[in-house]
Amino acid sequence: MAARTADLTGGRPVVPSRGVLRPLGLSEVRITGGFWAQRQATNGRATLDHGREWMDKLGWTGNFTAEVGRGSAERRGREFSDSEVYKLIEAMSWETGRQADPARDTEIAELTTMIAGAQAAGGYLHTAFGRPGQQARYGDLAWGHELYCAGHLLQASVARARTSGDDALLNVARRVADHVCEEFGPAGRDAVCGHPEIEPGLVELFRATGEQRYLDQAALFVARRGRRTLPRHEFGWSYFSDDIPVREAKVLRGHAVRALYLAAGVVDLAVETGDDELLETVAAQFDRTLARRTYLTGGMGSRHLDEAFSDDFVLPADRAYSETCAGIAAIMVAWRLMLATGRERYADVIERILYNVVATAIGDDGRSFFYAHTLHQRSLTAVLPGDVEQLGFGGGPRAPWFEVSCCLANTARMLASLSTYVASVDDDGLRVHQYADADIDTTLADGRRVGLRMRTGYPDDGTVGFEVTAAEPGPWTLALRLPAWAAGATVTLNGEPQSATGDRVVLRRDFAVGDRIVLALPMRPRFTRPDPRIDAVRGCVAVEQGPVVLCVESVGGELDLDSLRVDAGTDPAADGGVTVRGVAEELPERPWPYADAGPVGQRTTLDVPLVPYHRWARSGPSTMRVWLPTT
Amino acid sequence: MAARTADLTGGRPVVPSRGVLRPLGLSEVRITGGFWAQRQATNGRATLDHGREWMDKLGWTGNFTAEVGRGSAERRGREFSDSEVYKLIEAMSWETGRQADPARDTEIAELTTMIAGAQAAGGYLHTAFGRPGQQARYGDLAWGHELYCAGHLLQASVARARTSGDDALLNVARRVADHVCEEFGPAGRDAVCGHPEIEPGLVELFRATGEQRYLDQAALFVARRGRRTLPRHEFGWSYFSDDIPVREAKVLRGHAVRALYLAAGVVDLAVETGDDELLETVAAQFDRTLARRTYLTGGMGSRHLDEAFSDDFVLPADRAYSETCAGIAAIMVAWRLMLATGRERYADVIERILYNVVATAIGDDGRSFFYAHTLHQRSLTAVLPGDVEQLGFGGGPRAPWFEVSCCLANTARMLASLSTYVASVDDDGLRVHQYADADIDTTLADGRRVGLRMRTGYPDDGTVGFEVTAAEPGPWTLALRLPAWAAGATVTLNGEPQSATGDRVVLRRDFAVGDRIVLALPMRPRFTRPDPRIDAVRGCVAVEQGPVVLCVESVGGELDLDSLRVDAGTDPAADGGVTVRGVAEELPERPWPYADAGPVGQRTTLDVPLVPYHRWARSGPSTMRVWLPTT
C-alpha cells in the first residue's frame, strides 16, 4: 500500500490515506446520462425534499430545537431519528458537490445551526437522552443509538466539509468526537454502542482533521467489540456483533446493518493503522458472507425478526429480508476493501447491489421506498397512499415513509455520491469499475492529468465506448472491469482487438486524446443455478441479464406464478423482452400437502416474460418471483 | 347433531351439548402404559412442580397477593403471566382427575384462594391493570391480554369443577364472566381483545353453568372480530384475526395461536347455537390451513417475527416456527371439529401433532421445553443450564423456562387430559381415535355399558390388540381409525379377517366380553414428498414411519447434514433402526453461491440413519434435518 495525504477537496466519500486504489471525487467523475443519471436527478429533485418534509412533519428535525431541549415540548420519533437528519444532510452535501445548489447550501447551513444549538456544553449531542425528563446519557447503550447517531453526524460533517468551504458542521462533529473520546476513552467507560457506526465515523473524522485520538478511539471501540459488554438479549450478543472479538470472527453475523457498518469501520481502521492482518481478517469475513449468506441480488440479512444474517445458506426467497440499508452498507464494505486491496471482484458486488437492491428500493417518483426486498411475492402487494407511514419496518410495498425510515436517507446519500464509485486511480493508471455515461477528469498517481469519456446504453446494452479526452505523454494503464458473468467479452482499442480475460481488461500504452476503446459485454439472458445447500431455492433457476437479476411479475395476479415451471434446457430468448419457455401446471386441491407422490395437474406450455427485478411493483398490485422451478 | 345435557362429571375437557361424537372423560378412559403413559407420569411428577417453582420464583403467582394489589410491591412478569398460573391450575386439575392427589388438591385450593383475593369488587381480575400505579383497565386491548387471561381462568375453573367437587374457582370465574358481560355486552364497549381466548372460555363456562349470557357474550365477541376495532399495527389487523369478519374469512392467518384459539371458540359457539353454516365456515378455514399452511409435523405458523401463518405454502424447514402452543391450539380445533362433525381425519391431525410437536416439545426430564420447532438445524444447538431462563420466545434449544413461557403449562394441560382424546361415543357405538395402552369403560349412546382394553407397542409397533371387557346384549359398532398413511392395514375379529378401508374400520356385532380384535397398521418407513408449491423443500423427501416424522440428526455435528443426498428410489430400510441410502457430497468452496452450473464434489455413498423427530436434541448439541434432498 502506498501512503497518501488526506485532503478535504474533491468530494470523496471515503479517503483512505493508503491503499492500492485512490478514490476519485465528485469533481473528478460525473455521471452524465443513462440509468443512474436519471435516478440521481430524481434523488436531487424529489427525494431530498421528500425526506426533509417527512422529518419536519414527524418532528425529527424539531427535536433539535430549544423547546424540546428544555423539556417544554415533547421529543418525537424513535431513539435513532437524529441520525436520519444527519444522513439527509450527508446526502444533501454530496448532492451539492455533484451539482452546485445555493438554496440547498443555505438549507444545510440552517440545519447545522439548528443542530449546533442542541449540542450540550461538553459536546454531547443527542435529542433523546440527558435532557429534562429524558433517560440519562448512555443509560441504554444496547438500544439507545447515541454513539450510532454520533457516527452519522461525523460522516455528515465530513461530507459537508469535503463538498464545501463550510466547516460549521465539522466543528460540531469535532466537539462530539472529543466528548466521545473523553467519555469512552482508555480511562472512560469500557463499553460499545449497540449499533456500530461511530467506528467509521471516527476514522473518517480522523482523515478529515488529522486528529489521531479519533483514530485511537475507533481502535478502542473495535477492540472492545465482541467482549459481551452489552446486556444479554433474546437476539443474542451476535445481534450486536458483540459475541466474538472482531479479530476472531469468521463471518458476518447478527443484525446485518450493524455487522456491515462495523466491518466498514474495521477496514477503515486497518487501513489507517497499516494493520494488514486485521484487513485480511475482515476481508475473509466479508468473502465468506458473500459465499454463504448473500442473496442473488447482493442483498444481505434474511431474517425479519432481528433483521439478521441467518446460518450459512439460509436464504429463502419467500420473505427475503435483504433490507435496503444492508445493501448500502455492503457497498460501503466492498468499496473500502477494493480501495485497500485492489481486488476488482468487489466492484462486481457493488454493481450487483446497485442494480438489484438500490435501484429496486426507489419508487419512480423518488418518494417511495422498499425497506426490505423479498424475492418472492405470493399474494398481491398492497398499495399505500402517498401520505401514509408504514408502521415499523420490513415487509410490504414501497412506502412513502417508514416508522424506521433509515432506507430513504441511506439511498439518497448513496445516489448523490454514486459517481465516485465509477473509477479509481492505481499506481499504473486509471481503473474503471462501473459502466455508465460518465466523464472522468483526474490525475494519475504520478500527477499527469487524464480524461476519459464513457458512453453506453448499459445495462440495457453491453457496448461501452470510451474516448480519451485528456492525456499527457508517456504510457499509462487503462483497466476496465470484466464482470464475472461476462465470459466472452471483447474489447478493441482504436478498432484493434485486445485481450479480455481475467477480472479486468488491462490496456497499457502512451494514450493520446481521441483514442477510442470499445468494450462489448455479452448481455444475453442466462440461467443461474443456486448452491444446492440453499434449500429454499433448490430445483430452481433464476434469469440474469448482465448485472440485472430478472423476475417474473404478474400485475393483477392473473398468472398464478406458483404454478410455473420453466424449461432450463432451452436458453432464455431475448427478442423484444426476455422470455423463457415453461409450463403452467394447474395443481389439484389436496387436503394435505404431503404424500408419497407429488400432485399432477393439467399443464399448459407458455413463454414466460421476465422483467428486471428492479422494475417490479411499479405498475400496481402484483405477484412476483425471482427463482423459477424447473420442469 | 343430537343434543345432550352438559354435566360437570367425568373430567371432560370439552363438553359440547350436541355433536356427532360424545367425548369421554378422564374417568372413562385411562392410558395405562406405553409412549404416552410415560410422558403423563413425567408431567405429573416433574412438569407441574417445575412450572409452579418458576412461577413462584419469577413472581407470577406473587402478583396475586395483596402487596402487589395495593401497589406496595412491584408486579412482575409480562402482561399475560396471570394466564400461565391459570393454565397451570388447569393442568393440575386434569392431573387430579387422572390420578387422585390430595396434596395437589390442597395446592389448587390455596392458589384459588390467592387468586380470589386479587379479584376486584366488580369481578374484574388481572394483576397488571387498574390497580395503584398501573395502566387503566382495558387501556390497551391490543396487547394487554386482559380478556385473554380471563379466558384461561374460565377454562381452568371449568377443569377444576369437572374434576372435583370444588367450585371455588368456578365462582371466581363466574364473577369474572359477569363483569366481562357487563363491560363488553351489547350496551358496553364495542371491542375485542387482541388475543382471542375469552371466546372458548365463555362457551365452556356456559356449558359448565348453563348461564346463557356467557354464550351470548362469546357470540358478540365473535361477531365483532374482524371489524378492525383494534388499533393499526405494523403486523396488520390479520395478526389479531381482526382483518376480516369470521364468517367471511377463507383461511386462518396472522398470529397462529390467536387464530386457532379463536377458531376453537367459534366451533364451540357454532355447536352451542346450532349454527351449521358457521361450523362449516370455520371447518373450511381449518381445512384450507391444513392443506396449505401446515408443516409435515402438523405444526402451524412459520414466521418468527409475528409468530404468524405466512402465505400459502410458505413453510420453510429452516427456522420453521411451529410453536408448541399453536400445535396444542390446533389439537383443540381439530378435536372440536371432530366431535361436531364426526370426521375421522381430524384425529389424524391430532395424532400427527401429538407425536411430532407435543412429544418433541418436552425434555425427557419434563423440565425443559421447545418453544418453537425448527425442521432444520444447521448449526449446533446450544445447551442452556437448568436455571437459565430463555429471553423472549422462539428459537433455541429446549429451555427450562422462557420469558414468554406459554408452552409449558399448555403442554402440561394437554398431557394431563390426553386420555380423553383416545376415544368417543357416537350413535352407533364406540370410536377409537388414538392407539395406546388404554382401558375404556363407558356407556354407549343408548346407555349400555361397554368396556374395552387396548394394548400395543404403538408407535414403535403397528399391532394394536383390543379385548372387549364389558358388553351388554345387542349389537353395537366398534370403529377403529385407519390413518391416511395406513394403506394395507388389516384387522381381525376373533381371528377372522375383516374389511379395512376408508378412514376407519367399522365392526358391528353383538360383542361379548373376551372378543378380541387385532388391528395391524403398516409401519414400514416411507418417503413423503411435499407439494411443489412449498418452495423451501422442493426436491426433498421426508421419511415417516406410522405417525412419526423421522429426521437425520448429527450429535456433535460430525456429519455435515447439508452435504447429504438421499436415493429416494430405494425404499428406506428398517432392520434395527431406519436408514436410507444416500451420498455425502463434499462441495467445493466457491466465492459466490450462484453460477450457470451447480458445484460438483466428491461423493461418498453411505446409509443414513434416521431417528424420530421427537427424539432430536436430547443427546447434546446436534444438527438436524427432516427434509432430505434427493440425488
Short mmCIF file of C-alpha atoms in Angstrom, two decimals, chain A residues 232-234 287-288 290-298 303-306 310-316 318-319 345 349 352 376-379 384 388-393 403 527-540 544 560 562-563 565 585 587-599 625 627-630, chain B residues 232-234 287-288 290-298 303-306 310-316 318-319 345 349 352 376-379 384 388-393 403 527-540 544 560 562-563 565 585 587-599 625 627-630:
data_model
loop_
_atom_site.label_atom_id
_atom_site.label_comp_id
_atom_site.label_asym_id
_atom_site.label_seq_id
_atom_site.Cartn_x
_atom_site.Cartn_y
_atom_site.Cartn_z
CA ARG A 232 -27.88 -10.24 27.47
CA HIS A 233 -30.74 -10.10 24.99
CA GLU A 234 -33.10 -12.60 23.37
CA ASP A 287 -15.84 -13.02 1.47
CA ARG A 288 -17.39 -15.84 3.46
CA LEU A 290 -20.66 -13.34 0.07
CA ALA A 291 -20.12 -17.06 -0.46
CA ARG A 292 -22.74 -18.27 2.01
CA ARG A 293 -25.03 -15.54 3.29
CA THR A 294 -25.89 -13.31 0.35
CA TYR A 295 -28.88 -13.26 -1.94
CA LEU A 296 -28.54 -13.37 -5.71
CA THR A 297 -29.35 -9.66 -5.69
CA GLY A 298 -26.40 -8.96 -3.42
CA ARG A 303 -34.44 -12.71 8.94
CA HIS A 304 -37.35 -10.39 9.65
CA LEU A 305 -37.37 -10.86 13.42
CA ASP A 306 -33.93 -9.41 14.07
CA SER A 310 -29.10 -16.42 9.36
CA ASP A 311 -26.93 -19.52 9.26
CA ASP A 312 -24.96 -20.25 6.11
CA PHE A 313 -27.19 -20.88 3.08
CA VAL A 314 -30.44 -19.93 4.81
CA LEU A 315 -31.55 -17.60 2.04
CA PRO A 316 -35.27 -18.05 1.49
CA ASP A 318 -40.11 -16.05 0.38
CA ARG A 319 -39.91 -13.08 2.70
CA ARG A 345 -14.33 -8.57 -7.73
CA VAL A 349 -20.51 -6.99 -5.74
CA ARG A 352 -24.92 -6.32 -8.26
CA HIS A 376 -40.96 -13.99 -3.96
CA GLN A 377 -44.26 -12.20 -3.56
CA ARG A 378 -47.08 -14.75 -3.41
CA SER A 379 -50.04 -12.53 -2.55
CA LEU A 384 -50.11 2.59 0.32
CA VAL A 388 -49.37 7.05 4.94
CA GLU A 389 -46.40 5.99 7.03
CA GLN A 390 -45.65 2.29 7.13
CA LEU A 391 -45.58 1.23 10.77
CA GLY A 392 -42.42 -0.45 11.99
CA PHE A 393 -40.06 -1.76 9.38
CA GLU A 403 -41.62 4.45 11.22
CA PHE A 527 -29.91 -19.12 -16.34
CA THR A 528 -28.28 -19.11 -12.93
CA ARG A 529 -28.36 -22.06 -10.55
CA PRO A 530 -28.06 -21.83 -6.78
CA ASP A 531 -25.73 -23.71 -4.49
CA PRO A 532 -27.58 -26.90 -3.51
CA ARG A 533 -27.24 -26.03 0.15
CA ILE A 534 -29.64 -23.12 -0.32
CA ASP A 535 -32.61 -25.35 0.34
CA ALA A 536 -35.15 -22.62 -0.20
CA VAL A 537 -34.49 -22.40 -3.95
CA ARG A 538 -33.42 -25.96 -4.74
CA GLY A 539 -34.58 -27.08 -8.16
CA CYS A 540 -34.97 -23.50 -9.32
CA GLU A 544 -29.89 -12.78 -15.15
CA ASP A 560 -50.50 -17.99 -10.89
CA ASP A 562 -46.53 -20.64 -8.24
CA SER A 563 -47.88 -22.92 -10.94
CA ARG A 565 -42.19 -24.48 -14.24
CA GLU A 585 -49.43 -26.60 -14.12
CA LEU A 587 -52.38 -28.46 -9.46
CA PRO A 588 -55.32 -30.31 -7.94
CA GLU A 589 -56.57 -29.38 -4.48
CA ARG A 590 -55.44 -31.90 -1.88
CA PRO A 591 -56.42 -31.91 1.78
CA TRP A 592 -52.83 -32.50 2.88
CA PRO A 593 -49.80 -31.19 1.02
CA TYR A 594 -47.54 -34.18 1.71
CA ALA A 595 -47.88 -37.60 0.09
CA ASP A 596 -45.93 -40.49 -1.34
CA ALA A 597 -46.13 -38.83 -4.73
CA GLY A 598 -46.45 -35.24 -5.84
CA PRO A 599 -49.67 -33.96 -7.38
CA ARG A 625 -40.83 -14.41 -8.20
CA TRP A 627 -36.37 -18.13 -8.57
CA LEU A 628 -38.29 -20.30 -11.02
CA PRO A 629 -38.83 -24.02 -10.50
CA THR A 630 -37.67 -26.12 -13.42
CA ARG B 232 -53.47 -0.16 13.43
CA HIS B 233 -50.24 -2.05 13.96
CA GLU B 234 -47.18 -2.90 11.89
CA ASP B 287 -59.13 -27.48 6.24
CA ARG B 288 -57.53 -24.92 3.97
CA LEU B 290 -54.15 -27.90 6.80
CA ALA B 291 -53.88 -28.09 3.03
CA ARG B 292 -51.65 -25.04 2.56
CA ARG B 293 -50.22 -23.69 5.80
CA THR B 294 -49.20 -26.64 7.92
CA TYR B 295 -45.86 -28.31 8.40
CA LEU B 296 -45.37 -32.05 7.94
CA THR B 297 -45.29 -32.31 11.73
CA GLY B 298 -48.72 -30.74 11.98
CA ARG B 303 -42.88 -16.73 10.95
CA HIS B 304 -40.66 -15.76 13.87
CA LEU B 305 -41.35 -12.04 13.70
CA ASP B 306 -45.05 -12.21 14.46
CA SER B 310 -47.42 -16.88 6.26
CA ASP B 311 -48.90 -17.02 2.77
CA ASP B 312 -49.99 -20.38 1.40
CA PHE B 313 -47.13 -22.84 1.02
CA VAL B 314 -44.53 -20.65 2.74
CA LEU B 315 -43.32 -23.42 5.02
CA PRO B 316 -39.55 -23.21 5.31
CA ASP B 318 -35.05 -23.61 8.16
CA ARG B 319 -36.27 -21.74 11.22
CA ARG B 345 -59.48 -37.27 9.54
CA VAL B 349 -54.25 -34.36 12.51
CA ARG B 352 -49.62 -36.05 13.88
CA HIS B 376 -33.70 -27.94 10.01
CA GLN B 377 -30.95 -27.13 12.47
CA ARG B 378 -27.80 -26.16 10.59
CA SER B 379 -25.54 -25.03 13.41
CA LEU B 384 -28.87 -23.98 28.41
CA VAL B 388 -31.38 -20.12 32.98
CA GLU B 389 -34.47 -18.54 31.50
CA GLN B 390 -34.53 -18.13 27.73
CA LEU B 391 -35.17 -14.48 26.98
CA GLY B 392 -38.15 -13.69 24.80
CA PHE B 393 -39.63 -16.53 22.80
CA GLU B 403 -39.66 -15.17 29.34
CA PHE B 527 -40.78 -41.49 1.77
CA THR B 528 -43.05 -38.46 1.71
CA ARG B 529 -42.92 -35.78 -0.96
CA PRO B 530 -44.04 -32.18 -0.49
CA ASP B 531 -46.40 -30.16 -2.62
CA PRO B 532 -44.25 -28.48 -5.29
CA ARG B 533 -45.50 -25.08 -4.21
CA ILE B 534 -43.64 -25.44 -0.94
CA ASP B 535 -40.50 -23.94 -2.43
CA ALA B 536 -38.45 -24.35 0.70
CA VAL B 537 -38.36 -28.15 0.48
CA ARG B 538 -38.54 -28.70 -3.26
CA GLY B 539 -36.52 -31.69 -4.40
CA CYS B 540 -36.57 -33.16 -0.92
CA GLU B 544 -42.22 -41.07 8.04
CA ASP B 560 -22.34 -32.45 7.54
CA ASP B 562 -26.21 -30.29 4.33
CA SER B 563 -23.92 -32.40 2.18
CA ARG B 565 -28.41 -36.50 -0.76
CA GLU B 585 -21.08 -34.80 -1.32
CA LEU B 587 -18.86 -29.46 -2.13
CA PRO B 588 -16.02 -27.21 -3.21
CA GLU B 589 -15.70 -23.72 -1.75
CA ARG B 590 -16.87 -21.09 -4.24
CA PRO B 591 -16.68 -17.33 -3.75
CA TRP B 592 -20.24 -16.85 -4.98
CA PRO B 593 -23.02 -19.38 -4.50
CA TYR B 594 -24.77 -18.78 -7.82
CA ALA B 595 -23.46 -19.90 -11.21
CA ASP B 596 -24.50 -21.32 -14.54
CA ALA B 597 -23.93 -24.80 -13.15
CA GLY B 598 -24.06 -26.26 -9.68
CA PRO B 599 -20.87 -27.29 -7.90
CA ARG B 625 -32.89 -32.05 9.24
CA TRP B 627 -36.38 -32.82 4.68
CA LEU B 628 -33.63 -34.57 2.75
CA PRO B 629 -32.51 -33.54 -0.73
CA THR B 630 -32.63 -36.36 -3.23
#
